[in-house]
mmCIF file of C-alpha atoms and ligand atoms in Angstrom:
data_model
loop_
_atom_site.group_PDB
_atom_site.id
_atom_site.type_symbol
_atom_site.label_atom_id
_atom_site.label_comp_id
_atom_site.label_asym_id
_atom_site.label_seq_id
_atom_site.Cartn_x
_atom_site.Cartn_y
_atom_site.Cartn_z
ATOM 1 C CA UNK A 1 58.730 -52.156 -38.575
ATOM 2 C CA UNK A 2 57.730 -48.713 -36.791
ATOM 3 C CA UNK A 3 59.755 -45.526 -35.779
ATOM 4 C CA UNK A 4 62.200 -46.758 -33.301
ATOM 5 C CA UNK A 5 62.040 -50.664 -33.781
ATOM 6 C CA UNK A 6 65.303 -52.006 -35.380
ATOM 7 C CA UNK A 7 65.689 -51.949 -38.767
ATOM 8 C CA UNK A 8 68.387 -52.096 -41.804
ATOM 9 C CA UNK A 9 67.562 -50.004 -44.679
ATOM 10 C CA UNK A 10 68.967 -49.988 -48.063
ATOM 11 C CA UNK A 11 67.769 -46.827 -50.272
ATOM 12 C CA UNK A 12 68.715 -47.115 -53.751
ATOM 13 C CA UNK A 13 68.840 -43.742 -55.978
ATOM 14 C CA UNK A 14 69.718 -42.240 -52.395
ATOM 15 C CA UNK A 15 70.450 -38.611 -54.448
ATOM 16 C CA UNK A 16 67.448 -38.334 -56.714
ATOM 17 C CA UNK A 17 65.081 -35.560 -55.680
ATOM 18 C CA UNK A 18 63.354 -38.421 -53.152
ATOM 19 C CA UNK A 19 66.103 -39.847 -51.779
ATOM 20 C CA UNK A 20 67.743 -36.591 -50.770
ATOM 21 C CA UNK A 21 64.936 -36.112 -48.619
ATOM 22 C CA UNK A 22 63.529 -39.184 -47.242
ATOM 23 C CA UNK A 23 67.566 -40.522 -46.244
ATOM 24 C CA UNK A 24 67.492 -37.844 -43.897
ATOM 25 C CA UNK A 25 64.168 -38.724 -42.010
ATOM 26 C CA UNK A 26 64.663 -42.521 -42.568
ATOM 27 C CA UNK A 27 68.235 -41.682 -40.393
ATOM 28 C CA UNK A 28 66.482 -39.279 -37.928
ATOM 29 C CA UNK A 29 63.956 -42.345 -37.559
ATOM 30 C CA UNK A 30 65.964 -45.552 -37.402
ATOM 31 C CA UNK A 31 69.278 -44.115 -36.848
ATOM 32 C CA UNK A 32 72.176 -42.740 -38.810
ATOM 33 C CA UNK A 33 73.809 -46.267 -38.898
ATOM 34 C CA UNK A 34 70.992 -47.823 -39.964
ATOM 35 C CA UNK A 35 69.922 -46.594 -43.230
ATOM 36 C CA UNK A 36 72.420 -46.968 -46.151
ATOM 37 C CA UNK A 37 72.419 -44.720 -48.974
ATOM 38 C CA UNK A 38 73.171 -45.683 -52.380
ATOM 39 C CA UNK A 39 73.164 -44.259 -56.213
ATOM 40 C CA UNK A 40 74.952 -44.619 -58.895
ATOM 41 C CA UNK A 41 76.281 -40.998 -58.308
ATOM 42 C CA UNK A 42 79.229 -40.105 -55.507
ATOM 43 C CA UNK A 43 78.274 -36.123 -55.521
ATOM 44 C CA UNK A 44 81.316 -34.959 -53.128
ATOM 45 C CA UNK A 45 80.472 -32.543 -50.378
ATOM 46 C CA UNK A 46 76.525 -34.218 -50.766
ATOM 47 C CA UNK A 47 74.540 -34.250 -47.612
ATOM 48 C CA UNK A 48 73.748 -37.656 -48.178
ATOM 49 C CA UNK A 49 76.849 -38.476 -48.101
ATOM 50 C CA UNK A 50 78.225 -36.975 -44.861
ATOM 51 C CA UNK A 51 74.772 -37.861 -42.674
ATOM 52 C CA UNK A 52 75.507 -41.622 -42.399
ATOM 53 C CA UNK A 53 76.978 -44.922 -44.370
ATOM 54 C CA UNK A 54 76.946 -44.362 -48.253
ATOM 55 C CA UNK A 55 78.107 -46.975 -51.358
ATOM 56 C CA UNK A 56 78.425 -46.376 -54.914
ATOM 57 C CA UNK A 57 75.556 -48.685 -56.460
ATOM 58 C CA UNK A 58 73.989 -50.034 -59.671
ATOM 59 C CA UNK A 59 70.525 -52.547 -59.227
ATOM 60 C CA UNK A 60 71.380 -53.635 -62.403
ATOM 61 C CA UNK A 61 74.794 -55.172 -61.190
ATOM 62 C CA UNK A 62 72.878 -57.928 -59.085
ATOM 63 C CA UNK A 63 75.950 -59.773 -58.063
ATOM 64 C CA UNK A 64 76.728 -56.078 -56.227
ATOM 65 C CA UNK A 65 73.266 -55.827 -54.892
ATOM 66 C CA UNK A 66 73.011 -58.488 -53.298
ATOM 67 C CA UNK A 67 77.070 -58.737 -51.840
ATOM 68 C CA UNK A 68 75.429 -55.292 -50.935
ATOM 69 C CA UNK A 69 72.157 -56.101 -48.925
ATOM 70 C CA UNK A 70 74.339 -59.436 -47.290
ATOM 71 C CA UNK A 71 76.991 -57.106 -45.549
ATOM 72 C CA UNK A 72 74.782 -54.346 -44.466
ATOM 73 C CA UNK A 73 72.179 -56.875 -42.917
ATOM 74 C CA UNK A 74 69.674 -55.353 -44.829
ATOM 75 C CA UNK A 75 66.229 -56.201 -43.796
ATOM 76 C CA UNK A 76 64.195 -53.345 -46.070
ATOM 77 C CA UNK A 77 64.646 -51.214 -49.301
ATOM 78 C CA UNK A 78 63.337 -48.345 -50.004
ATOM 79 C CA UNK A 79 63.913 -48.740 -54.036
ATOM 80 C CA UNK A 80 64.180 -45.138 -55.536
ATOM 81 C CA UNK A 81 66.173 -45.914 -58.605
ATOM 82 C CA UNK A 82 64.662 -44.937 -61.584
ATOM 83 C CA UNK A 83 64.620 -43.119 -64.903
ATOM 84 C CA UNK A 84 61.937 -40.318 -65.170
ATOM 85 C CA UNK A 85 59.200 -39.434 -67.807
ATOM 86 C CA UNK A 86 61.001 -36.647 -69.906
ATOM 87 C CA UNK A 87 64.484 -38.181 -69.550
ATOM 88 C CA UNK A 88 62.731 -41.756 -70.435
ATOM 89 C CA UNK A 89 60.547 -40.428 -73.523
ATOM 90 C CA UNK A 90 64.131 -39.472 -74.941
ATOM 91 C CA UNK A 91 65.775 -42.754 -73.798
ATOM 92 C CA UNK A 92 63.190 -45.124 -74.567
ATOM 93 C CA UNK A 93 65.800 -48.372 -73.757
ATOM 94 C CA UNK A 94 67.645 -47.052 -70.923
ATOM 95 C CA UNK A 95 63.996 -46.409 -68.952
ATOM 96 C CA UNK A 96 62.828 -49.823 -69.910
ATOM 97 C CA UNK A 97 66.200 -51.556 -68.134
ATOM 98 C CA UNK A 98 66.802 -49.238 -65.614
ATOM 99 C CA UNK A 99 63.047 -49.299 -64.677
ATOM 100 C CA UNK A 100 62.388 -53.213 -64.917
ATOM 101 C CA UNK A 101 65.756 -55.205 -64.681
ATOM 102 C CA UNK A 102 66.709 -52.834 -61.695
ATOM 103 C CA UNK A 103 63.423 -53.307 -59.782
ATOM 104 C CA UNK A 104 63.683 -56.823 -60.901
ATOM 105 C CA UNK A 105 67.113 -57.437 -59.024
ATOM 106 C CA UNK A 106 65.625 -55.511 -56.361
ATOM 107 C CA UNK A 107 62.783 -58.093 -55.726
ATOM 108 C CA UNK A 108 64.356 -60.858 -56.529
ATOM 109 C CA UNK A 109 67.202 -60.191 -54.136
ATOM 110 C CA UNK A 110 64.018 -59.487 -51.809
ATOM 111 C CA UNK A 111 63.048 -63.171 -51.578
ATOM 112 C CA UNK A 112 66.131 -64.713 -52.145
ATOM 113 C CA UNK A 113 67.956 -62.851 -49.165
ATOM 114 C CA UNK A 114 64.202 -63.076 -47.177
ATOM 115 C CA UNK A 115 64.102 -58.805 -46.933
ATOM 116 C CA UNK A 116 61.332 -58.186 -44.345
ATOM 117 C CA UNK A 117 59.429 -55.448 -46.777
ATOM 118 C CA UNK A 118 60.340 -53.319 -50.129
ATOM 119 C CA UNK A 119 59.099 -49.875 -50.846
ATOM 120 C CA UNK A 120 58.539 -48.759 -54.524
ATOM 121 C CA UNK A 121 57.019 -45.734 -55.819
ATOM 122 C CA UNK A 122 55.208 -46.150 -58.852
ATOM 123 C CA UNK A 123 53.378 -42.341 -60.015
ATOM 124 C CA UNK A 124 50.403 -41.072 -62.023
ATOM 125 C CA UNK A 125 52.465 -42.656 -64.842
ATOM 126 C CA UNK A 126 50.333 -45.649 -65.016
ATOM 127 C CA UNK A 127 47.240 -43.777 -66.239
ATOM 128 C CA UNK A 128 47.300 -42.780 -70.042
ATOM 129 C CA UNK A 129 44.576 -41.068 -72.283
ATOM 130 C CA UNK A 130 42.043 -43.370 -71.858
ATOM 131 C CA UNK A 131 41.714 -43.589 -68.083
ATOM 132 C CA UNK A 132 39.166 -41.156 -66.740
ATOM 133 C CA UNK A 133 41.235 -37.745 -65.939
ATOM 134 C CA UNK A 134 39.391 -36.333 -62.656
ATOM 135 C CA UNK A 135 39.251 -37.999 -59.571
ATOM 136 C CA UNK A 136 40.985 -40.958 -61.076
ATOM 137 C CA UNK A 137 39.981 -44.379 -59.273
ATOM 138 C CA UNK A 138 42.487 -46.664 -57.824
ATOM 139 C CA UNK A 139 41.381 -49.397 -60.254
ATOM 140 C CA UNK A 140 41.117 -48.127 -63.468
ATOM 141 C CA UNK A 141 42.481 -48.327 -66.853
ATOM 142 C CA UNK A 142 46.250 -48.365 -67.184
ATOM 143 C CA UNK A 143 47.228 -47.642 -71.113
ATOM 144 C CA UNK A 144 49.436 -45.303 -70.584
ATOM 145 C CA UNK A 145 51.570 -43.581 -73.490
ATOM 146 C CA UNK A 146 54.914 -42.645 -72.317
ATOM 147 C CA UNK A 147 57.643 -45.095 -71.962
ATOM 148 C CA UNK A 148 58.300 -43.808 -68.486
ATOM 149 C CA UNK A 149 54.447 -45.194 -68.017
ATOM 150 C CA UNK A 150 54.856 -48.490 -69.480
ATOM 151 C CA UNK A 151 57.714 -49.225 -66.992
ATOM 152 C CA UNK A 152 55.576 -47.888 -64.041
ATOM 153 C CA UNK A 153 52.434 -50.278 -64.994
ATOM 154 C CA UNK A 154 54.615 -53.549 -65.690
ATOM 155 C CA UNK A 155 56.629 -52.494 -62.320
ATOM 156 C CA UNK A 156 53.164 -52.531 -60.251
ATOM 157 C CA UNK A 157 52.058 -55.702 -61.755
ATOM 158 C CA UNK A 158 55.590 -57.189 -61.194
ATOM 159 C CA UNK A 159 55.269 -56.545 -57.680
ATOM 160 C CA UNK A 160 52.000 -57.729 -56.857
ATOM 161 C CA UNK A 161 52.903 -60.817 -58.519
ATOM 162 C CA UNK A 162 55.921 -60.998 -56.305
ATOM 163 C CA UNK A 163 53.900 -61.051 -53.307
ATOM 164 C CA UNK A 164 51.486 -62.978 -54.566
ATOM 165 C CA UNK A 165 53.870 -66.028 -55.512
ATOM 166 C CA UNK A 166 56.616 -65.478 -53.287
ATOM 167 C CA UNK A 167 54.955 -63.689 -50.729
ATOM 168 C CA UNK A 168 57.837 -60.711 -50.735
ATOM 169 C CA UNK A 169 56.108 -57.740 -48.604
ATOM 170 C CA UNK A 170 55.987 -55.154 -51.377
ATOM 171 C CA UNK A 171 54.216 -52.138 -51.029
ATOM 172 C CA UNK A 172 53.875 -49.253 -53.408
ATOM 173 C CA UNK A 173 52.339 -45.486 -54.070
ATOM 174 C CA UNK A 174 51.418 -44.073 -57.444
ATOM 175 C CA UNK A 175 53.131 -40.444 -56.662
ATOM 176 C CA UNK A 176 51.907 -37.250 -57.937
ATOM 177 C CA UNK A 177 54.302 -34.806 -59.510
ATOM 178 C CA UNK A 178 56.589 -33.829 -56.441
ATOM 179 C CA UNK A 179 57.814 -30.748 -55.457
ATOM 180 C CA UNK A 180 60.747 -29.853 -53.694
ATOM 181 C CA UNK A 181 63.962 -26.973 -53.346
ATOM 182 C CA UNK A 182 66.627 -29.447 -52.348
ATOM 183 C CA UNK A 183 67.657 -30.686 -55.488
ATOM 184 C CA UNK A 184 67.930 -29.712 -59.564
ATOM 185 C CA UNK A 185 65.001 -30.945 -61.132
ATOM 186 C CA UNK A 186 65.551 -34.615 -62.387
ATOM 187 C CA UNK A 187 63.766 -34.987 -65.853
ATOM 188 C CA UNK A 188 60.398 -35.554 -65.176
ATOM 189 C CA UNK A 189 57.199 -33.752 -66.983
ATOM 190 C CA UNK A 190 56.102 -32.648 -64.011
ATOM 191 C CA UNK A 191 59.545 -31.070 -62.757
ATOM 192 C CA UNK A 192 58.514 -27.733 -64.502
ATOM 193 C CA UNK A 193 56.558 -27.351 -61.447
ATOM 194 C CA UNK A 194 60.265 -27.211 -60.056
ATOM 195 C CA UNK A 195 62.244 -25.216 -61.923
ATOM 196 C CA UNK A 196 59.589 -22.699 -62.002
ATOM 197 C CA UNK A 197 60.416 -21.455 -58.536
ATOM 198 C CA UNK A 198 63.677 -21.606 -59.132
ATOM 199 C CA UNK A 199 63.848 -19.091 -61.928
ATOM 200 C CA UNK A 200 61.427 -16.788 -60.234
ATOM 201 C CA UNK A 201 63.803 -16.136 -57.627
ATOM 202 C CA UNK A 202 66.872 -16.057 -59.902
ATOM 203 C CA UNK A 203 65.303 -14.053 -62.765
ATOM 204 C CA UNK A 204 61.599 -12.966 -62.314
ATOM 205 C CA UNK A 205 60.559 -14.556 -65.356
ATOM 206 C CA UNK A 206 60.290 -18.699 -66.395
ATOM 207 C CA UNK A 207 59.794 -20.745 -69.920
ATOM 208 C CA UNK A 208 57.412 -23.032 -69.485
ATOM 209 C CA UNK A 209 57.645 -26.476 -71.140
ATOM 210 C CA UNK A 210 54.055 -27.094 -70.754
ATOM 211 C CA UNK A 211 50.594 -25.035 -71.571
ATOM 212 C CA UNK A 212 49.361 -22.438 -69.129
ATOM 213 C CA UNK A 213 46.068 -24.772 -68.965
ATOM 214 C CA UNK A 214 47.781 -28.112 -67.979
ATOM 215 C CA UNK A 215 46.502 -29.436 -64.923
ATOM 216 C CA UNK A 216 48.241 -32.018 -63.216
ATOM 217 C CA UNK A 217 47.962 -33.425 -59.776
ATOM 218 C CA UNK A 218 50.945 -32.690 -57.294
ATOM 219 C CA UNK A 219 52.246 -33.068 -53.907
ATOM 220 C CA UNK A 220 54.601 -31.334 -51.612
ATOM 221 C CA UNK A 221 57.766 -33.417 -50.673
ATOM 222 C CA UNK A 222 57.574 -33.670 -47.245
ATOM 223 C CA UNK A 223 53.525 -35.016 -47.762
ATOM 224 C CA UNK A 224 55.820 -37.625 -50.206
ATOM 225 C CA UNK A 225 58.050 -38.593 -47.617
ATOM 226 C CA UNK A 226 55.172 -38.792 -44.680
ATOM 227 C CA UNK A 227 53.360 -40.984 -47.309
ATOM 228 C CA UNK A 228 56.171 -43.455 -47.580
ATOM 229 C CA UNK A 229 57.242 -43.907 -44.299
ATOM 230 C CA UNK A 230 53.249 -44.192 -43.289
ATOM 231 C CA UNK A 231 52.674 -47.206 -45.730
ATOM 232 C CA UNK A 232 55.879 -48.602 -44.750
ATOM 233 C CA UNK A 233 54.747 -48.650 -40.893
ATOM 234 C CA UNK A 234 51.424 -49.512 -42.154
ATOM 235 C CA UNK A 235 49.819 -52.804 -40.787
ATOM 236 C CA UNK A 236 50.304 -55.468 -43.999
ATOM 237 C CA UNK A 237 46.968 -57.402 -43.465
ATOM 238 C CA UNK A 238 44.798 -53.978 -43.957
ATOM 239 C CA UNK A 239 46.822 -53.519 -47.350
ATOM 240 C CA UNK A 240 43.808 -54.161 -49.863
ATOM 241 C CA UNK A 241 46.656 -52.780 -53.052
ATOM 242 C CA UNK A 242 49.866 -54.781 -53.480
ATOM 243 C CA UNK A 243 50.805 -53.051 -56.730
ATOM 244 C CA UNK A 244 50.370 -49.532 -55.742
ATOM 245 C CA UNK A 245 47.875 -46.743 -53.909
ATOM 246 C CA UNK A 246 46.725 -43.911 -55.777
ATOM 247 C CA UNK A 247 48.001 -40.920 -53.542
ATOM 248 C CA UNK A 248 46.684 -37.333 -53.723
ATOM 249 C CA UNK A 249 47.312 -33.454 -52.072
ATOM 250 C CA UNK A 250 46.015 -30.940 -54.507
ATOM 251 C CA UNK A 251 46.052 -29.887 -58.160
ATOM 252 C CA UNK A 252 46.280 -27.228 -60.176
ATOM 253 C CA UNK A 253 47.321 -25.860 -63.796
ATOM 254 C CA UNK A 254 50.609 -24.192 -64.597
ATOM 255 C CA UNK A 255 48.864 -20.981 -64.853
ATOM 256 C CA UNK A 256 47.616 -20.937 -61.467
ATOM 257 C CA UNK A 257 51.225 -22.286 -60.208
ATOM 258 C CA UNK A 258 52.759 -19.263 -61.699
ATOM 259 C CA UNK A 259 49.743 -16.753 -59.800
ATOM 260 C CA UNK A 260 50.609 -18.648 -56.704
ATOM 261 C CA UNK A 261 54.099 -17.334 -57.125
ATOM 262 C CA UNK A 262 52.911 -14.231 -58.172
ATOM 263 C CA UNK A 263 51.508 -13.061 -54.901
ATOM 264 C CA UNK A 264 55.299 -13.059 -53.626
ATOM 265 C CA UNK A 265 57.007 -12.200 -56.662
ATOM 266 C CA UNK A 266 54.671 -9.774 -58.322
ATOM 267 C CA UNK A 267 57.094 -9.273 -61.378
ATOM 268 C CA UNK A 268 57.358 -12.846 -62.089
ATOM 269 C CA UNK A 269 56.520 -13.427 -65.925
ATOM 270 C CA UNK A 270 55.974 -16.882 -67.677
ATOM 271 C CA UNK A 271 56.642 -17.466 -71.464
ATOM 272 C CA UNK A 272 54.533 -20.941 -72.184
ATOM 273 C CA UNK A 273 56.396 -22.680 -74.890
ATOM 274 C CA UNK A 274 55.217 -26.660 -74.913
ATOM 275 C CA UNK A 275 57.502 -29.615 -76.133
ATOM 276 C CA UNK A 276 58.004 -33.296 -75.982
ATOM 277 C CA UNK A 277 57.030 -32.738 -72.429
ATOM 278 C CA UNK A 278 53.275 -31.346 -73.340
ATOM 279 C CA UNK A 279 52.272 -35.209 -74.652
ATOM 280 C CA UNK A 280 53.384 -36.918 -71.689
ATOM 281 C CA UNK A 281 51.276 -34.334 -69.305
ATOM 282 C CA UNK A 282 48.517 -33.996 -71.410
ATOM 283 C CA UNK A 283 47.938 -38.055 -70.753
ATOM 284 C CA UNK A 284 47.616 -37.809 -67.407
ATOM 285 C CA UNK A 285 44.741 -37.373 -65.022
ATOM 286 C CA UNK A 286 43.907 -33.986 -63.452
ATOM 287 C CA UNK A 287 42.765 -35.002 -60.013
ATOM 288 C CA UNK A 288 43.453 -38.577 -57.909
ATOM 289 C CA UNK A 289 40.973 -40.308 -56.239
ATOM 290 C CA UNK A 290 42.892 -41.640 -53.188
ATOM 291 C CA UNK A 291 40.228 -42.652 -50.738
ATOM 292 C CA UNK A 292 41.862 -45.916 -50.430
ATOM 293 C CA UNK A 293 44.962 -44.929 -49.109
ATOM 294 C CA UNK A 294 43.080 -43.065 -46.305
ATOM 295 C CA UNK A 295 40.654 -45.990 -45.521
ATOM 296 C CA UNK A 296 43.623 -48.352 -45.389
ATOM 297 C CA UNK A 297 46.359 -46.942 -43.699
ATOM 298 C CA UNK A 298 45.300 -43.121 -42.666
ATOM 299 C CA UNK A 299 46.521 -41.284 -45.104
ATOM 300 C CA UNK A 300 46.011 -37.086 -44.950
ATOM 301 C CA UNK A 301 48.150 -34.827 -46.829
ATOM 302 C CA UNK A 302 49.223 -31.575 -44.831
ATOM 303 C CA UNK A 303 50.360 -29.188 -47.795
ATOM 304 C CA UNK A 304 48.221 -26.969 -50.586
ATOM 305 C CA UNK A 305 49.387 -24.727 -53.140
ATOM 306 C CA UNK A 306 49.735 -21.495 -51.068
ATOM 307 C CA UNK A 307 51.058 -23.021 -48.239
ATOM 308 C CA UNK A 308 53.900 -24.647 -50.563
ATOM 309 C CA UNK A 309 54.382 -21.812 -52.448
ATOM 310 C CA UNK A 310 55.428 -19.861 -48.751
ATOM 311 C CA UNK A 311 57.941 -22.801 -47.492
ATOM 312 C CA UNK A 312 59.719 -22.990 -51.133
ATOM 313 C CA UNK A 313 60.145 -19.716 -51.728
ATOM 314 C CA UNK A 314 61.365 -19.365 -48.304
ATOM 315 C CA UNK A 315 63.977 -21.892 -48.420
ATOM 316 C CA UNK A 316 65.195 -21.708 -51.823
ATOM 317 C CA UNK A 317 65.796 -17.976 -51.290
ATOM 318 C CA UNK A 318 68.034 -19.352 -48.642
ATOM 319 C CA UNK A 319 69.835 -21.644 -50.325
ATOM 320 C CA UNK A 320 70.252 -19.869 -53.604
ATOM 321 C CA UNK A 321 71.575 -16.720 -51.521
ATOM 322 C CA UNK A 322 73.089 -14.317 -53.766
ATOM 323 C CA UNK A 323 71.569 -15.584 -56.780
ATOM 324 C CA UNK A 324 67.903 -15.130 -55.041
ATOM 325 C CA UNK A 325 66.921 -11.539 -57.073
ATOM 326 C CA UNK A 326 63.482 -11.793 -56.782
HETATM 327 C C1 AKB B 5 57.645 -37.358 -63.786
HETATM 328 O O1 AKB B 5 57.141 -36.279 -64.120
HETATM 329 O O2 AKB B 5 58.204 -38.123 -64.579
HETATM 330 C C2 AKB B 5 57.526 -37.790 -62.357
HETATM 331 C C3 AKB B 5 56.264 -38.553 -62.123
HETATM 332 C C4 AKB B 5 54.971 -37.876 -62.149
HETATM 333 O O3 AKB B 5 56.317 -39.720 -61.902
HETATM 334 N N1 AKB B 5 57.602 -36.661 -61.488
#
């Protein structure tokens, strides 16, 4: 599959803060027809919605999933259905089905239906507080400590073993924390990173969920979205990782997000009060070692902090409008 070859793509959790974004280049790519979006969410008046062929899904109703991939013709998915860290720490049982028995349907119906290739993200999830925290190798220890973890680690493994017994092309990225204006943060640890912005521009001043010292590496969306597409295009026999490829931009500390922002808002005040979030970040890494991705299939992030920093505060001021005060 490359840009321009025929393709039919299924992308599940189409409205999630991924989804939003890479639906719109997989349709600039392949074609509006060509890439159905899906989520267990109809948000009327969604952009997603009105930018090509939509359907209400759950990849835990199988039967649906696979009536699903049969009518569409679908030959890939790009599998972004999933419960995040924070929401998954406080629903430990909902994570572990969503997480497993949905990616589970997901490959399954991927060799049963013979899908040419499945995308999955996995994230900096899989590492927990006794894998080394900077410049993180690709093969490394994986204890992590959140629940949100445990369903990223078992999800890797489950997919290598897919393609390793069933041969189903599977290919996966461990993301950073991703940043991004075009929609609400979704309940992840590193979604502060998020909602920070936002409440600069609305009200000069944030509360921060984590410490002012928590470092965490992160990545700009549209990096996340080149990423994707890249290893999807990428050729299969270079692949050395069938679980997942550690994937890196740049990291830095909540402290020095908020003096990023700080250059442009020079008011902007942060009030650091930690909670069930602080755990989660404080067990994982501080910088990725991703010299694997870029041996095997080129990868080179574009993005760093100030340059991010410019573009979001650009566009959210845009799309907040009046509310933008700052
Ligand atoms: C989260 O914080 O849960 C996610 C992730 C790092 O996978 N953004």
């Amino acid at each position: 599959m490359s840009g321009g070859a025929m393709t039919k793509i299924l992308v599940t959790g189409a409205l999630g803060q991924i989804g939003s974004e890479l639906v719109n280049e997989l349709r600039r790519r392949y074609g509006r027809d060509n890439v159905l979006a899906s989520d267990i969410r109809d948000d009327v008046g969604s952009a997603i919605l009105e930018s090509g062929p939509y359907k209400h899904l759950d990849c835990l109703n199988k039967k649906e999933l696979i009536k699903t991939v049969q009518k569409f013709g679908v030959d890939t998915i790009y599998h972004l259905g999933a419960i995040l860290s924070g929401v998954g720490e406080l629903h430990p049982d909902l994570a572990w089905d969503v997480n497993m028995n949905g990616l589970k349907n997901i490959l399954d119906t991927a060799r049963d239906l013979k899908l040419t290739r499945v995308m999955v993200p996995s994230s900096i999830a899989v590492f927990g507080p006794t894998t080394p925290v900077d410049n993180t190798p690709q093969e490394t220890l994986l204890r992590p400590t959140s629940m949100y973890g445990v369903t990223k680690v078992a999800g890797e493994l489950l997919c290598e073993y897919y393609w390793i017994k069933y041969g189903v092309d599977v290919r996966g990225l461990r993301y950073p924390g991703l940043i991004s204006y075009k929609t609400p943060p979704g309940g992840g640890t590193t979604d502060y990173a998020v909602a920070i912005y936002i409440d600069a521009i609305k009200h000069g001043k944030y509360e921060c969920f984590v410490t002012e010292e928590t470092m965490l590496p992160m990545m700009y969306m549209p990096d996340a979205i080149k990423a994707i597409i890249q290893l999807a295009e990428a050729d299969g026999d270079k692949l050395r990782y069938r679980n997942a490829y550690n994937l890196a931009a740049f990291s830095f500390s909540a402290g020095e997000l908020a003096a990023s922002i700080r250059k442009h808002i020079h008011e902007f005040e942060v009030e650091y009060k930690p909670d069930y979030h602080q755990p989660i970040a404080d067990s994982w890494p501080n910088s990725i070692d991703d010299t694997g991705a870029q041996k095997d299939w080129n990868w080179k992030p574009e993005y760093d902090l100030e340059t991010m920093t410019v573009d979001m505060l650009t566009n959210l001021r845009e799309m907040l409008g009046d509310e933008a005060k700052f």
